[in-house]
Amino acid sequence: MSNQIKTVLLLGALTGLIIFFGKLVGGARGMQIAFFLAVAMNFIGYWFSDKIVLRMYNAQEVTPQQAPQLYSMVGELAREAQIPMPRVYVIPEETPNAFATGRNPEHAAVAVTEGILRLLTPDELKGVLAHEMGHVLNRDILISSVAATLAGAIMILADMARFSAFFGGRDNEEGGSSVIGTLLLSILAPLAAMLIQMAISRSREYIADETGARLCHNPDSLANALAKLTRGNEQIPMNANPATAQMFIVNPLTSQGIMHLFSTHPPIEERIARLHAMRYR
């Protein structure tokens, strides 16, 4: 089964989870509301997810005059990948990180934090930008953006369900769940959404690493950047929305103990080892 088919199935699973959640929480009426919510979120995810996530992190679009080195690197990599020049954004955030968003290469954007610009060398920064351009080239960014939007909807439903349960819940005349069932589901549904996001994200990170290393012709620079970014995110944690965590080049959320197993990103040590191995190909 191709990655494209797997991804469609996984996005379908996220949509189905929203509808199933609505059925258990609100019965037949809840399922109808959840269905229309899922359709709306898919529409919004396709057309507006890039604007939503950029605004969420207060990203500011920059010009060649404002960020000449950054803009020049993105332009060089776009020419190497033979794709249109993406819009370039800077996020006013000290945590070093980056992501790409947009529905296709013609409507893509690359965003980096102020922290990453201060932390990395030019070669390392180019490696990070090449990774993000790899996502654009491989058309991963729409999938990540839609998955983040759907996961966000699930988390909103979970919060609503907990609020409803704490204030008396609802009756079961329309097939809704009990208060205890609603509370349990409000915990399990976001976990299920996270697992689906993890399945979407992990394999695509490896592919973007490999594509990025080829675009910048230096796998070691990306490997070194990943190591620095991991330490930087541990030292300066980012107040990131969990629904968008899988969009960043390294996980902005602290994942320790058993939660490391549920990270939307593959182990950083494995990613670095794979990049170093590319030197011998």
CSV table of C-alpha atoms in Angstrom, one decimal, residues 5-180:
chain,number,residue,atom,x,y,z
A,5,ILE,CA,-3.3,5.6,0.2
A,6,LYS,CA,-2.2,5.1,3.8
A,7,THR,CA,-2.4,8.9,4.4
A,8,VAL,CA,-5.9,9.1,2.8
A,9,LEU,CA,-7.0,6.3,5.1
A,10,LEU,CA,-5.5,7.9,8.1
A,11,LEU,CA,-7.1,11.3,7.4
A,12,GLY,CA,-10.4,9.4,6.9
A,13,ALA,CA,-9.9,7.8,10.3
A,14,LEU,CA,-9.5,11.2,11.9
A,15,THR,CA,-12.8,12.3,10.2
A,16,GLY,CA,-14.5,9.1,11.3
A,17,LEU,CA,-13.3,9.7,14.8
A,18,ILE,CA,-14.9,13.1,14.9
A,19,ILE,CA,-18.2,11.6,13.8
A,20,PHE,CA,-18.0,8.7,16.2
A,21,PHE,CA,-17.2,11.0,19.0
A,22,GLY,CA,-20.3,13.1,18.2
A,23,LYS,CA,-22.5,10.0,18.1
A,24,LEU,CA,-21.3,8.8,21.6
A,25,VAL,CA,-21.5,12.3,23.1
A,26,GLY,CA,-24.7,13.6,21.5
A,27,GLY,CA,-26.5,10.6,20.0
A,28,ALA,CA,-28.0,10.9,16.5
A,29,ARG,CA,-28.1,14.7,16.7
A,30,GLY,CA,-24.5,14.8,17.9
A,31,MET,CA,-23.4,12.6,15.0
A,32,GLN,CA,-25.1,14.9,12.5
A,33,ILE,CA,-23.4,18.0,14.1
A,34,ALA,CA,-20.0,16.1,14.1
A,35,PHE,CA,-20.4,15.2,10.5
A,36,PHE,CA,-21.0,18.7,9.4
A,37,LEU,CA,-18.1,19.8,11.7
A,38,ALA,CA,-15.8,17.2,10.0
A,39,VAL,CA,-16.8,18.5,6.5
A,40,ALA,CA,-16.2,22.1,7.6
A,41,MET,CA,-12.9,21.3,9.2
A,42,ASN,CA,-11.7,19.4,6.0
A,43,PHE,CA,-12.8,22.4,3.9
A,44,ILE,CA,-11.0,24.8,6.3
A,45,GLY,CA,-8.0,22.6,6.5
A,46,TYR,CA,-7.6,22.6,2.7
A,47,TRP,CA,-8.1,26.3,2.1
A,48,PHE,CA,-7.1,28.0,5.3
A,49,SER,CA,-5.0,25.8,7.5
A,50,ASP,CA,-1.8,27.6,6.5
A,51,LYS,CA,-3.2,31.0,7.5
A,52,ILE,CA,-4.5,29.5,10.7
A,53,VAL,CA,-1.3,28.0,11.9
A,54,LEU,CA,0.8,31.0,10.9
A,55,ARG,CA,-1.5,33.3,12.8
A,56,MET,CA,-1.5,30.9,15.7
A,57,TYR,CA,2.2,31.4,16.1
A,58,ASN,CA,2.1,35.1,15.2
A,59,ALA,CA,4.4,34.4,12.2
A,60,GLN,CA,5.4,37.6,10.3
A,61,GLU,CA,6.1,37.4,6.6
A,62,VAL,CA,9.5,38.9,5.7
A,63,THR,CA,11.0,40.4,2.5
A,64,PRO,CA,14.4,39.9,1.0
A,65,GLN,CA,15.4,43.3,2.5
A,66,GLN,CA,14.3,42.3,6.0
A,67,ALA,CA,16.0,38.8,6.0
A,68,PRO,CA,18.4,38.6,3.0
A,69,GLN,CA,20.3,35.5,4.1
A,70,LEU,CA,17.2,33.5,5.0
A,71,TYR,CA,15.4,34.6,1.8
A,72,SER,CA,18.3,33.8,-0.3
A,73,MET,CA,18.7,30.3,1.1
A,74,VAL,CA,15.0,29.5,0.6
A,75,GLY,CA,15.2,30.8,-3.0
A,76,GLU,CA,18.3,28.7,-3.8
A,77,LEU,CA,16.6,25.6,-2.4
A,78,ALA,CA,13.4,26.3,-4.3
A,79,ARG,CA,15.4,26.5,-7.5
A,80,GLU,CA,17.2,23.3,-6.6
A,81,ALA,CA,13.9,21.5,-6.0
A,82,GLN,CA,12.4,23.1,-9.1
A,83,ILE,CA,9.3,24.4,-7.2
A,84,PRO,CA,8.0,28.0,-6.8
A,85,MET,CA,9.5,30.3,-4.2
A,86,PRO,CA,7.5,29.8,-1.0
A,87,ARG,CA,6.5,32.7,1.2
A,88,VAL,CA,9.0,33.2,4.1
A,89,TYR,CA,7.9,33.9,7.7
A,90,VAL,CA,9.7,34.5,11.0
A,91,ILE,CA,8.1,33.6,14.3
A,92,PRO,CA,8.9,35.8,17.3
A,93,GLU,CA,9.9,32.9,19.5
A,94,GLU,CA,13.2,32.0,21.2
A,95,THR,CA,12.7,28.2,21.0
A,96,PRO,CA,14.6,27.1,17.9
A,97,ASN,CA,12.2,25.4,15.4
A,98,ALA,CA,10.7,25.6,11.9
A,99,PHE,CA,7.8,24.2,9.8
A,100,ALA,CA,6.3,24.4,6.3
A,101,THR,CA,2.7,24.8,5.5
A,102,GLY,CA,0.3,25.4,2.6
A,103,ARG,CA,-1.9,23.2,0.4
A,104,ASN,CA,0.6,22.7,-2.5
A,105,PRO,CA,4.0,23.9,-3.7
A,106,GLU,CA,2.3,26.9,-5.4
A,107,HIS,CA,0.9,28.1,-2.1
A,108,ALA,CA,3.6,27.1,0.3
A,109,ALA,CA,5.1,28.9,3.2
A,110,VAL,CA,8.2,28.3,5.3
A,111,ALA,CA,8.4,29.6,8.9
A,112,VAL,CA,11.4,29.7,11.2
A,113,THR,CA,11.7,31.0,14.8
A,114,GLU,CA,14.0,33.9,15.8
A,115,GLY,CA,15.7,31.4,18.0
A,116,ILE,CA,16.7,29.1,15.2
A,117,LEU,CA,18.3,32.0,13.3
A,118,ARG,CA,20.5,32.8,16.3
A,119,LEU,CA,21.4,29.2,17.2
A,120,LEU,CA,22.4,27.5,13.9
A,121,THR,CA,25.3,28.1,11.5
A,122,PRO,CA,24.4,29.0,7.9
A,123,ASP,CA,25.1,25.5,6.7
A,124,GLU,CA,22.9,24.0,9.5
A,125,LEU,CA,20.1,26.5,8.8
A,126,LYS,CA,20.3,25.6,5.1
A,127,GLY,CA,19.9,22.0,6.1
A,128,VAL,CA,16.7,22.8,8.1
A,129,LEU,CA,15.3,24.8,5.3
A,130,ALA,CA,16.1,22.0,2.9
A,131,HIS,CA,14.1,19.6,5.1
A,132,GLU,CA,11.1,21.9,5.0
A,133,MET,CA,11.4,22.3,1.3
A,134,GLY,CA,11.5,18.5,1.2
A,135,HIS,CA,8.0,18.5,2.8
A,136,VAL,CA,6.9,21.0,0.2
A,137,LEU,CA,8.3,19.0,-2.7
A,138,ASN,CA,6.8,15.8,-1.4
A,139,ARG,CA,3.4,17.5,-0.9
A,140,ASP,CA,3.4,16.6,2.8
A,141,ILE,CA,2.4,20.0,4.0
A,142,LEU,CA,-1.3,19.8,3.1
A,143,ILE,CA,-1.6,16.5,4.8
A,144,SER,CA,0.1,17.8,8.0
A,145,SER,CA,-2.1,20.9,8.0
A,146,VAL,CA,-5.4,19.1,7.5
A,147,ALA,CA,-4.4,16.5,10.1
A,148,ALA,CA,-3.6,19.3,12.6
A,149,THR,CA,-6.9,21.0,11.9
A,150,LEU,CA,-8.9,17.7,12.4
A,151,ALA,CA,-7.0,16.9,15.5
A,152,GLY,CA,-7.7,20.3,16.8
A,153,ALA,CA,-11.4,19.7,16.2
A,154,ILE,CA,-11.2,16.5,18.2
A,155,MET,CA,-9.6,18.2,21.1
A,156,ILE,CA,-12.3,20.9,21.0
A,157,LEU,CA,-15.0,18.2,21.1
A,158,ALA,CA,-13.1,16.5,24.0
A,159,ASP,CA,-13.1,19.8,26.0
A,160,MET,CA,-16.8,20.3,25.3
A,161,ALA,CA,-17.6,16.7,26.3
A,162,ARG,CA,-15.7,17.2,29.6
A,163,PHE,CA,-17.5,20.5,30.3
A,164,SER,CA,-20.9,18.8,29.5
A,165,ALA,CA,-20.1,15.9,31.8
A,166,PHE,CA,-19.0,18.0,34.7
A,167,PHE,CA,-22.2,20.1,34.5
A,168,GLY,CA,-24.6,17.2,34.6
A,169,GLY,CA,-24.1,15.4,31.3
A,170,ARG,CA,-27.1,14.5,29.1
A,171,ASP,CA,-29.7,11.8,28.9
A,172,ASN,CA,-29.5,8.7,26.7
A,173,GLU,CA,-32.7,9.2,24.8
A,174,GLU,CA,-30.9,9.8,21.5
A,175,GLY,CA,-28.2,7.1,22.1
A,176,GLY,CA,-25.7,9.3,23.8
A,177,SER,CA,-23.2,7.9,26.3
A,178,SER,CA,-23.3,8.1,30.0
A,179,VAL,CA,-21.4,10.8,32.0
A,180,ILE,CA,-18.6,8.3,32.9
